[in-house]
Coordinates of C-alpha atoms and ligand atoms in Angstrom, one line a residue:
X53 CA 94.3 127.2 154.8
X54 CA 97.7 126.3 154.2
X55 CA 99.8 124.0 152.6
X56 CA 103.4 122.5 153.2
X57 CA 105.9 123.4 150.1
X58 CA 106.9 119.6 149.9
X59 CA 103.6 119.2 149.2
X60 CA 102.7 122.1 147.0
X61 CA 105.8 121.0 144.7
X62 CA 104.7 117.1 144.4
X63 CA 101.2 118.6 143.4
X64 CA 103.0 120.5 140.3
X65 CA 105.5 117.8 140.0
X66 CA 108.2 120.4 140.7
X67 CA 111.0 120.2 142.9
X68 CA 110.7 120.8 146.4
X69 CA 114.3 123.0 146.0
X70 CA 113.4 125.1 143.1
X71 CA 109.9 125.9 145.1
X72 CA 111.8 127.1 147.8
X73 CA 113.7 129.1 145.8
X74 CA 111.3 130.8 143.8
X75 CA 110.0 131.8 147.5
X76 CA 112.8 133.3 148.7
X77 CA 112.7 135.7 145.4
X78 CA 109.6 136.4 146.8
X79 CA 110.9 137.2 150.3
X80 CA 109.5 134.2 151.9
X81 CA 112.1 132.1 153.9
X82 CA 110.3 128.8 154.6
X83 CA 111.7 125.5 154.1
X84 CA 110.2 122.5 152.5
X85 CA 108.5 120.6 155.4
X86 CA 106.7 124.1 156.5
X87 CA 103.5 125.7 155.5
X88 CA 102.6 128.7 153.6
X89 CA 99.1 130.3 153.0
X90 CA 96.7 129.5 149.8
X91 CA 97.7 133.3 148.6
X92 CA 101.1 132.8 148.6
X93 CA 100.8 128.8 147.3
X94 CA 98.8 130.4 144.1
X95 CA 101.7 132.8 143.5
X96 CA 104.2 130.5 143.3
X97 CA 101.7 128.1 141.3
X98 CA 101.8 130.7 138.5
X99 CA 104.8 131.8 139.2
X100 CA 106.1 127.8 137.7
X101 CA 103.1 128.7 134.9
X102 CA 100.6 126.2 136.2
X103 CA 97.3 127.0 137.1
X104 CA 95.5 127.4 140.3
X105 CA 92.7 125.0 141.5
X106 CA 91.6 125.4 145.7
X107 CA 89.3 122.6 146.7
X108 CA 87.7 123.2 149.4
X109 CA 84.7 121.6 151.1
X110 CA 82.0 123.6 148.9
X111 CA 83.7 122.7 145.9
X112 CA 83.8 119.2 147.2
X113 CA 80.3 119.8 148.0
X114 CA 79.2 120.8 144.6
X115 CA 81.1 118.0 142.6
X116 CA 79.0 115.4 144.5
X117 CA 75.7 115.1 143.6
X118 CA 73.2 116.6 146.6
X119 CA 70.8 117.1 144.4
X120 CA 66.8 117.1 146.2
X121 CA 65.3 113.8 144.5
X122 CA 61.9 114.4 143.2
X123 CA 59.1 112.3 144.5
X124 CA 58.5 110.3 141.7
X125 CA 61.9 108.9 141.4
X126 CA 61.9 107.2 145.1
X127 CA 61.2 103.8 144.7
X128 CA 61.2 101.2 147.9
X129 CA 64.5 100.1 149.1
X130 CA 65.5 96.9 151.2
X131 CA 65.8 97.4 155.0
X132 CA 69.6 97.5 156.5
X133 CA 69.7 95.9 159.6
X134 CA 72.2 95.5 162.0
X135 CA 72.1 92.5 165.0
X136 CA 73.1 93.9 168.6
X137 CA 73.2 92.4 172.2
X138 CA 75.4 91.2 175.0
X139 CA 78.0 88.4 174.3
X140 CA 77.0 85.1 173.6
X141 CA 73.2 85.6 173.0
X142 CA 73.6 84.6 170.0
X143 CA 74.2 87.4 167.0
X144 CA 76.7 85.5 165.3
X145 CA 74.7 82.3 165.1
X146 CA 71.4 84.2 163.9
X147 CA 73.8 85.8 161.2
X148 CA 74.7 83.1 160.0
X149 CA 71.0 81.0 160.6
X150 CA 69.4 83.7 158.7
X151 CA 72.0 83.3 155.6
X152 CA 71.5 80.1 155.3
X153 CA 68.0 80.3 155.2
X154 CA 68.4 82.0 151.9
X155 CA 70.9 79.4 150.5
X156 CA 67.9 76.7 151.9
X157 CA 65.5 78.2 149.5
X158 CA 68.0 78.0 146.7
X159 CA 68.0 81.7 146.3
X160 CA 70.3 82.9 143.1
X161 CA 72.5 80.2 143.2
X162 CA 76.3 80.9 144.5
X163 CA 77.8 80.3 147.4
X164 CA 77.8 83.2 150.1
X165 CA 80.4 85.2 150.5
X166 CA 81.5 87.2 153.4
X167 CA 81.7 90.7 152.0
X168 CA 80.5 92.3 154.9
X169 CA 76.8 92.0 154.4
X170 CA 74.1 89.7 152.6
X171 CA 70.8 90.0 151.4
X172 CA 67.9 87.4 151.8
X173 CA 64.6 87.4 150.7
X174 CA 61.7 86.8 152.9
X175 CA 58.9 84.3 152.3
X176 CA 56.6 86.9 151.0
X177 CA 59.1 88.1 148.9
X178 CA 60.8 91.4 150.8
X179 CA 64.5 91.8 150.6
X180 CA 66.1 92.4 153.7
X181 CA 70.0 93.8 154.1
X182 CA 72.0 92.0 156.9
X183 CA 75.2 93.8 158.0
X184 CA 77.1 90.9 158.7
X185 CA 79.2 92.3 161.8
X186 CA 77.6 91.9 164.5
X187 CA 78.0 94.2 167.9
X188 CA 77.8 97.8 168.3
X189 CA 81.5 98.5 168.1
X190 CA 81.2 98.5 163.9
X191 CA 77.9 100.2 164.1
X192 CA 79.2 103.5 166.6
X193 CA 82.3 103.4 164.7
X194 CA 80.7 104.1 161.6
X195 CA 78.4 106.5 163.1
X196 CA 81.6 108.4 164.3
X197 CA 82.4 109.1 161.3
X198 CA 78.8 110.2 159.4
X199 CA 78.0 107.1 158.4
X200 CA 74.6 106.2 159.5
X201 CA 73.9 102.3 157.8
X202 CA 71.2 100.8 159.6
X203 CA 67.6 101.4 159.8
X204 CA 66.5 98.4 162.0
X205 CA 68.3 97.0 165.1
X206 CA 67.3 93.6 165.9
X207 CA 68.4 93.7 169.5
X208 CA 69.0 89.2 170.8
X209 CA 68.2 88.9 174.3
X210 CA 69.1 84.9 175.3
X211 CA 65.9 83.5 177.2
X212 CA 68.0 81.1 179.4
X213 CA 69.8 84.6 180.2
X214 CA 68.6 88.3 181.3
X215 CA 68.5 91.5 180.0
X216 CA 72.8 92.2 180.4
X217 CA 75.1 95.2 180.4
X218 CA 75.6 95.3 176.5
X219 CA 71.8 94.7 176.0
X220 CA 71.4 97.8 178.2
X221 CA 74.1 99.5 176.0
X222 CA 72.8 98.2 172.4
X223 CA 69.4 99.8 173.6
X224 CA 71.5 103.3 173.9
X225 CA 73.3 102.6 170.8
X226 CA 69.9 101.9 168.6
X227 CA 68.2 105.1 170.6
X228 CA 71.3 107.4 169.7
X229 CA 70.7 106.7 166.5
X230 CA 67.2 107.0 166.4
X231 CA 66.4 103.3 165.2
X232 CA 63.9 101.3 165.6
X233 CA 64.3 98.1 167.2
X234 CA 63.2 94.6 167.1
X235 CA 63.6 92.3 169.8
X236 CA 64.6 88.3 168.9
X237 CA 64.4 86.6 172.1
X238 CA 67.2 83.9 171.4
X239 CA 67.5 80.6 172.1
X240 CA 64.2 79.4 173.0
X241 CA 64.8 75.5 172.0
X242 CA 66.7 75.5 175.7
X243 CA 64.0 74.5 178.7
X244 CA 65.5 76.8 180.5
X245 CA 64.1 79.5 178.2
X246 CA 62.0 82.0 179.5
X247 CA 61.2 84.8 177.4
X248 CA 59.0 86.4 179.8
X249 CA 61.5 86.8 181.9
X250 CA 63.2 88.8 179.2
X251 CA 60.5 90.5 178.2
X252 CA 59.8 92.0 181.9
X253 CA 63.8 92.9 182.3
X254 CA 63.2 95.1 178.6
X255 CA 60.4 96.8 180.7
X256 CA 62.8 98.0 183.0
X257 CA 64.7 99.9 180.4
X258 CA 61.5 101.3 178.6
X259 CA 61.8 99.0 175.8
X260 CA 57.6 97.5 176.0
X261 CA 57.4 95.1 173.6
X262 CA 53.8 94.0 171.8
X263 CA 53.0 91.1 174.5
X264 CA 53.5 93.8 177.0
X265 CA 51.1 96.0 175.1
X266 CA 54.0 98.0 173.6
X267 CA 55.1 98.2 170.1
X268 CA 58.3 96.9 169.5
X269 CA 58.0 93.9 167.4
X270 CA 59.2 90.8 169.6
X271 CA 59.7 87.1 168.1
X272 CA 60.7 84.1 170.1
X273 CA 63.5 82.3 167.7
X274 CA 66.1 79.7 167.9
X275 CA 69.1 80.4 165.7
X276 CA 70.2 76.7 167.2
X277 CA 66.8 74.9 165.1
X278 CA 65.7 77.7 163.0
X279 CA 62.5 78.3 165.1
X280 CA 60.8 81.6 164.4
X281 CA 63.3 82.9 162.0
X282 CA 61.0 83.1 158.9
X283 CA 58.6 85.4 161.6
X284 CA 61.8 87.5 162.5
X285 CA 62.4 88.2 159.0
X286 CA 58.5 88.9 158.9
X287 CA 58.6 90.7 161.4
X288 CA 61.8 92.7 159.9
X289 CA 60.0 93.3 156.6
X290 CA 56.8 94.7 158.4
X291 CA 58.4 97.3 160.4
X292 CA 60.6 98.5 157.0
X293 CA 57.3 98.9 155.2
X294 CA 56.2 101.4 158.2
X295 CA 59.1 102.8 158.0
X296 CA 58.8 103.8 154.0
X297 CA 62.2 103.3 153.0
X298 CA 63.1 104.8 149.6
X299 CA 65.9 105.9 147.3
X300 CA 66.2 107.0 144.4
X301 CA 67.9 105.0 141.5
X302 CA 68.6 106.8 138.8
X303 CA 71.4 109.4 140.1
X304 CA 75.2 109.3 140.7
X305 CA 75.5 106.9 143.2
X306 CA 76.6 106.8 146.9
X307 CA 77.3 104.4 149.4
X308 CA 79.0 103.8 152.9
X309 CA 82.1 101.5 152.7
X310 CA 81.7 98.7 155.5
X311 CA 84.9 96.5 155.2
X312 CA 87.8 97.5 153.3
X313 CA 91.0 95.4 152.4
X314 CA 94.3 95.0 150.6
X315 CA 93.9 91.6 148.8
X316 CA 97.0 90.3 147.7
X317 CA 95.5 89.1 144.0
X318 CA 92.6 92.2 143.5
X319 CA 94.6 95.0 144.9
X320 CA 92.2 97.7 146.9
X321 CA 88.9 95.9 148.2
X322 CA 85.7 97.8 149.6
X323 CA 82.5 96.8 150.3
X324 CA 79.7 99.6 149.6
X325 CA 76.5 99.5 150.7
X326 CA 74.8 101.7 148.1
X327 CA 72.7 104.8 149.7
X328 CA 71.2 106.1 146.7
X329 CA 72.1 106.3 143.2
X330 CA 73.1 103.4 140.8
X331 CA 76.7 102.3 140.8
X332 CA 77.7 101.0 137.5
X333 CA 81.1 99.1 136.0
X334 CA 83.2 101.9 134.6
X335 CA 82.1 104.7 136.8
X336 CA 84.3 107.3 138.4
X337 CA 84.1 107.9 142.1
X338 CA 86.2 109.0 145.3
X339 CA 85.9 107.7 148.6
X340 CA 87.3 109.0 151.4
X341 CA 90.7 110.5 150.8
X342 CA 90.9 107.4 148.1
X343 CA 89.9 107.8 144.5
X344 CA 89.2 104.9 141.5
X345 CA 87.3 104.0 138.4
X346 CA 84.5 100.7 139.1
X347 CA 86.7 97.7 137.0
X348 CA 84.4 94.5 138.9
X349 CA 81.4 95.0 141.1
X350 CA 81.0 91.6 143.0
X351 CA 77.4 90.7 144.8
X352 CA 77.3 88.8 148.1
X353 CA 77.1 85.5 146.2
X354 CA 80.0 85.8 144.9
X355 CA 79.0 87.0 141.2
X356 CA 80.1 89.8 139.3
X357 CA 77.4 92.2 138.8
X358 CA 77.3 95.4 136.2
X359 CA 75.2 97.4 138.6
X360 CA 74.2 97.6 142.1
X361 CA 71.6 99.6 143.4
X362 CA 70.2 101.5 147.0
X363 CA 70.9 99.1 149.9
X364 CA 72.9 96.4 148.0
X365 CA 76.1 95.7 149.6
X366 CA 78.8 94.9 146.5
X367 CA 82.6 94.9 146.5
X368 CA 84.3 97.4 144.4
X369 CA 87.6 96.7 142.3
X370 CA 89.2 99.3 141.0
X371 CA 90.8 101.9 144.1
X372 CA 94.0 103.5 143.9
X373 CA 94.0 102.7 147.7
X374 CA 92.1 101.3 151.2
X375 CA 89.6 103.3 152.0
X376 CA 88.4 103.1 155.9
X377 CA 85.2 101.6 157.3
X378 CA 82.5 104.6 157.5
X379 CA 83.8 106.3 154.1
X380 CA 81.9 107.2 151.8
X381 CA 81.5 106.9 147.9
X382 CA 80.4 109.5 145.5
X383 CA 80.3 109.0 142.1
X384 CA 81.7 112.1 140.4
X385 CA 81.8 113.3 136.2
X386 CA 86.0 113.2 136.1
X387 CA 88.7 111.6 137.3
X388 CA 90.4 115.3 137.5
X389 CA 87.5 116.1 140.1
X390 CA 88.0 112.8 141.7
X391 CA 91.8 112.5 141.8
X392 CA 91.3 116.9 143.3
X393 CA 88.4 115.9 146.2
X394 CA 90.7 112.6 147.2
X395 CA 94.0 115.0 147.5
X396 CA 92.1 117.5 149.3
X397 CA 90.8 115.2 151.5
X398 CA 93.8 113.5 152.5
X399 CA 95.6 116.7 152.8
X400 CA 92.4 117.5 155.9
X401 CA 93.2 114.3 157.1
X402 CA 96.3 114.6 157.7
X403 CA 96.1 118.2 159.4
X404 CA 93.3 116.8 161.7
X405 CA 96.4 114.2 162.8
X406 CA 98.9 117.4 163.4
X407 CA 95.8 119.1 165.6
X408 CA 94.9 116.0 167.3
X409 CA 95.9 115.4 170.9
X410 CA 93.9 119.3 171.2
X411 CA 91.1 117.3 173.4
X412 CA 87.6 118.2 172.6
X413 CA 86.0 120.5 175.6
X414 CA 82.6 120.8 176.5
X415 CA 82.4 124.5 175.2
X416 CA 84.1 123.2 171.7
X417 CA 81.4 120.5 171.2
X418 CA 78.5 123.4 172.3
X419 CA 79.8 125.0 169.0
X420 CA 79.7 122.1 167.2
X421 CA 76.0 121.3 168.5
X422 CA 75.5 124.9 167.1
X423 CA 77.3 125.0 164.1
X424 CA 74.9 121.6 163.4
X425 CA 72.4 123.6 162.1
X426 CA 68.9 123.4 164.0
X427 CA 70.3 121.5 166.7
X428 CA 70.7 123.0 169.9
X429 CA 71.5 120.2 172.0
X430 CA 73.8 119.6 174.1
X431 CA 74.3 115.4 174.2
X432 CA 75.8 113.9 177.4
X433 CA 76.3 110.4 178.5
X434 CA 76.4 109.8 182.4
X435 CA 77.5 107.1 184.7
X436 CA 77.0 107.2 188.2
X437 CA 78.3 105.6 191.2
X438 CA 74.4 104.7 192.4
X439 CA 71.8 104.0 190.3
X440 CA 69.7 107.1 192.9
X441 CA 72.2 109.8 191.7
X442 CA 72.0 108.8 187.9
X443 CA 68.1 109.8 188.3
X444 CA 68.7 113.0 190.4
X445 CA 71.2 113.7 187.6
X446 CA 69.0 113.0 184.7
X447 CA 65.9 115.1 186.8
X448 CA 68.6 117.9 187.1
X449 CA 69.7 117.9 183.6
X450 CA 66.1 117.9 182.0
X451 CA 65.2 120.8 183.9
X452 CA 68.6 122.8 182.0
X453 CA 67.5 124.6 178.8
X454 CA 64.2 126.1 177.0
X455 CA 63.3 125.8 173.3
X456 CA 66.6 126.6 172.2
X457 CA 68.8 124.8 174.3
X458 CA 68.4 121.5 175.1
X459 CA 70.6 118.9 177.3
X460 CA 69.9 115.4 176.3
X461 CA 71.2 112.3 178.3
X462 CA 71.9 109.9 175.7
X463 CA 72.7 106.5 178.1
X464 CA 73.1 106.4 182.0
X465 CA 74.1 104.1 183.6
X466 CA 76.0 102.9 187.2
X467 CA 79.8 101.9 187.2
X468 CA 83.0 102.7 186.1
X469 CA 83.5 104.6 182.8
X470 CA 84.2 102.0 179.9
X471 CA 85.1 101.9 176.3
X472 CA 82.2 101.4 175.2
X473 CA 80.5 104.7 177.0
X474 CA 83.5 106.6 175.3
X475 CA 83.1 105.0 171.5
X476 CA 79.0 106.1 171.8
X477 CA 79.8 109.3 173.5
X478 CA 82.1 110.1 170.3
X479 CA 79.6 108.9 168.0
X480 CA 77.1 111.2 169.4
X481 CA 79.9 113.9 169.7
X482 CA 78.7 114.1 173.9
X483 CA 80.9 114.7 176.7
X484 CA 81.2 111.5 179.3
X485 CA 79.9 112.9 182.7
X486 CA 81.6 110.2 185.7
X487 CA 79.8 110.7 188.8
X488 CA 81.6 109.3 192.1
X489 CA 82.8 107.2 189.6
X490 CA 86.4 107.1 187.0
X491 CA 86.9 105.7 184.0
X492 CA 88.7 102.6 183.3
X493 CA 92.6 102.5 181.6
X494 CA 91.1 101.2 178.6
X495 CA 88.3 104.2 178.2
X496 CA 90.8 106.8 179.4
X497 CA 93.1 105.6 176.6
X498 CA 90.1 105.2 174.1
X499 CA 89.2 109.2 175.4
X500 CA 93.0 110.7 174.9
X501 CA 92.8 109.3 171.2
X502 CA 89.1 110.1 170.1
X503 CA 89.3 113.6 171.7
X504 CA 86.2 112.3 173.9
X505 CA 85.8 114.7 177.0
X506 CA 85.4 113.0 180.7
X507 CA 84.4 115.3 183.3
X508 CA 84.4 113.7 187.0
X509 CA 82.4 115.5 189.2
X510 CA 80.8 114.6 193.1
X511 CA 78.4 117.6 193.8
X512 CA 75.6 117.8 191.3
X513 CA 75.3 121.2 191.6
X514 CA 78.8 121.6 190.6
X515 CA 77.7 119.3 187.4
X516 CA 74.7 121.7 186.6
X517 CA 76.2 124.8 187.1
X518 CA 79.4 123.4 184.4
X519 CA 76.0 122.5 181.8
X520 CA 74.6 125.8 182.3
X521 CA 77.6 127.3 181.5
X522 CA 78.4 125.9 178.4
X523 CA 74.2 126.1 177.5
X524 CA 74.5 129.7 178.2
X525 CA 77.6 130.4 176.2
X526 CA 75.6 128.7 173.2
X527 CA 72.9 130.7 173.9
X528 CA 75.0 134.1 174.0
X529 CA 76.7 133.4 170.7
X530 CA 73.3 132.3 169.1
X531 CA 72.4 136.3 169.5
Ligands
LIG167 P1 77.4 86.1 170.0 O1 78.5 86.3 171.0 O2 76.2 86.9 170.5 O3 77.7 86.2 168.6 O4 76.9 84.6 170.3 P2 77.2 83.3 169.4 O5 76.4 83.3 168.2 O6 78.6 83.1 169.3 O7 76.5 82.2 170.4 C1 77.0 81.9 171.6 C2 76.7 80.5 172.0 O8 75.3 80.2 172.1 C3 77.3 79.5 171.0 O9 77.8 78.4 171.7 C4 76.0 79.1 170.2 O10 76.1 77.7 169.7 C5 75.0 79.2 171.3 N1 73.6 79.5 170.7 C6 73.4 80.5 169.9 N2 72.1 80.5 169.5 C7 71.5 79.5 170.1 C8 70.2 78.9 170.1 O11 69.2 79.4 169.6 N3 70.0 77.8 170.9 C9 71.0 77.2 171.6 N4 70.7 76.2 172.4 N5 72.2 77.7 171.6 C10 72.5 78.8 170.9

């Protein structure tokens, strides 16, 4: 733990030269862009008669609420649901079908606006949470960085189409995350349209829908005429009730943010989809390395709320600054304790920059698997040059590991390495595994700057003996 005298001095609104100074007395000969230890730091913090305060992640810890809810204060939350598939099957167009839907049946009044996600009430009166960016690239980006917003994946297949590459890779995305899916076979005004057809190329991935005598809920829609929508959002509302959402109202609230902006009139804009906990005008919070006090809360209709509750996306006014996508909100007692957990966490942030460019090895990530209590997995993504040695390698990699150790092949699939292989290997902190194959310029950038590791190998026992390896080492430091 350290911090840069510069720094140390803004913190007690001192100057950086005297700081210096009072160092030297001390021995120390540092100037003002270096570091010096927490020890020294609280020397010289009493040394200027001001007094001491480390944060660190348990204090940041204990000043936001974790707190085990009691039974009897979960109540049933909405769904959040997030629409995946390949390009052009039609996401954006359900998005927006399904809003208007809710604008149809004169629902609140107030135009929708685009805040990042809407709510819409089913026939039978469930509430269902739309984020409204569609694609996987927001949902594996969040998920990168411990945000996990969705609990339904409604995965669009196009009937005149097929089951595509980014269908394959939305299925890998909702499995990674462990959520359940739903399929909406797309566009079936076309007479083209043949949803068996799409229904038989799901089969293929292990995705058995009901008509197949599966159980993944499957609805034949048109986002084009509004066919089948009201049984998609049926459909939506039966598997959340399985699912037995809940969240507790009545604590200090948190929330993800899912779009974040300057605006030019309102200053510092984020949209929070409250997690638990009831977000009020007037309360205190700090998200992200970003701190403020609630001055508007604004629903998806444009209003201005006083409250919002678990899974109601609302736009907050009243940040000192942007927070990022994936952040998340805590409401905390003071704005000291805010102000303290936002400087603390930009300070981290800013050290993870100075480290980064230290690539992430397989043996690292094996600690972090570790250090992730309980889990003793090692995640891996592999894409092959032949669909033949993507088996042999998943049959090979199963066979790794015993009840403490466990390799787990998140996607596999045949080609070059792409982007998109590196953004879910990152969310699932797993190494990329290229067999035969390389990864494009794109993925290799995407890899360098995420700290994603790519291991090329063309002799699988080369491969397993590398897992082993770095299984082994897991299991040596486990003892
Ligand atoms: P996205 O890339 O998955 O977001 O797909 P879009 O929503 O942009 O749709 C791609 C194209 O398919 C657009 O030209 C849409 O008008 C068209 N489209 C989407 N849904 C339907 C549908 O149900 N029926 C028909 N006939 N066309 C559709």
């Amino acid at each position: 733990e350290t911090i840069v005298v510069q720094e140390l001095a803004n913190r007690m609104a001192e100057r950086a030269a005297d700081v210096v100074k009072s160092l030297m007395k001390m021995g120390l000969m540092v100037s003002m862009n270096e570091p010096i230890d927490a020890d020294t730091a609280e020397l010289v913090i009493e040394e200027f008669g001001h007094k001491a305060v480390r944060v660190s992640d348990s204090d940041v810890e204990q000043v936001i609420d974790k707190v085990q809810d009691a039974d009897e204060d979960l109540v049933p939350r909405p769904p959040i649901v997030t629409i995946m598939g390949h390009v052009d099957h039609g996401k954006t167009s359900l998005l927006d079908a399904i809003r208007k839907t809710s604008v149809v049946s004169g629902e609140a009044g107030g135009i929708t606006q685009h805040i990042g996600a809407y709510q819409v009430t089913t026939d039978s009166g469930a509430v269902l949470t739309f984020l409204d960016t569609p694609g996987h690239a927001a949902f594996t980006s969040m998920r990168a960085r411990g945000a996990q917003v969705t609990d339904i994946v409604v995965l669009v297949v196009a009937a005149d189409d097929a089951v595509m590459p980014q269908t394959v890779e939305a299925i890998a995305h909702a499995r990674a995350a462990k959520v359940p899916m739903i399929v909406a076979i797309n566009k079936c005004d076309k007479p083209s349209a043949n949803p068996q057809k799409v229904r038989t190329g799901l089969l293929q991935h292990e995705v058995v829908v009901e008509q197949m005598g599966g159980e993944v809920l499957d609805v034949e829609v048109s986002a084009l005429t509004g066919k089948g929508l009201d049984l998609l959002l049926e459909s939506i509302a039966l598997q959340a009730e399985i699912l037995d959402l809940r969240a507790n109202p009545k604590r200090a609230a948190a929330g993800a943010v899912i779009e974040a902006k300057l605006d030019v009139g309102r200053g510092p804009v984020a949209t929070v989809l409250i997690e638990h906990g009831t977000l009020r005008k007037g309360d205190i919070f700090v998200v992200g390395a970003q701190w403020g006090k609630v001055r508007a809360l604004i629903n998806d209709k444009g209003q201005r709320v006083d409250e919002a509750g678990p899974s109601v996306p609302v736009e907050v006014l009243g940040l000192n600054g942007t927070p990022e996508a994936g952040d998340v909100l805590n409401v905390v007692e003071t704005e000291a304790q805010a102000r303290e957990i936002a400087d603390y966490r930009d300070q981290v942030i800013r050290d993870k920059r100075a480290a980064a460019g230290a690539a992430t090895t397989m043996e690292q990530l094996m600690a972090k698997a570790k250090a992730d209590k309980n889990v003793s997995e090692l995640p891996i993504l592999v894409k092959a040059d032949v669909q033949g040695s993507a088996e042999a390698i998943i049959q090979a990699m199963e066979k790794i590991g015993n009840e403490e150790v466990r390799v787990r092949v998140l996607h596999s699939g045949v080609g070059a390495i792409t982007e998109s292989d590196v953004s879910l290997a990152e969310a699932s902190g797993a190494p990329v595994i290229g067999f035969n194959v390389r990864a494009n310029a794109p993925a290799r950038a995407a890899a360098n700057q995420k700290g994603v590791e790519i291991r090329y190998y063309s002799v699988i026992y080369d491969l397993v003996d590398d897992v082993k390896a770095a299984a082994s080492g897991l299991l040596k430091n486990e003892i």
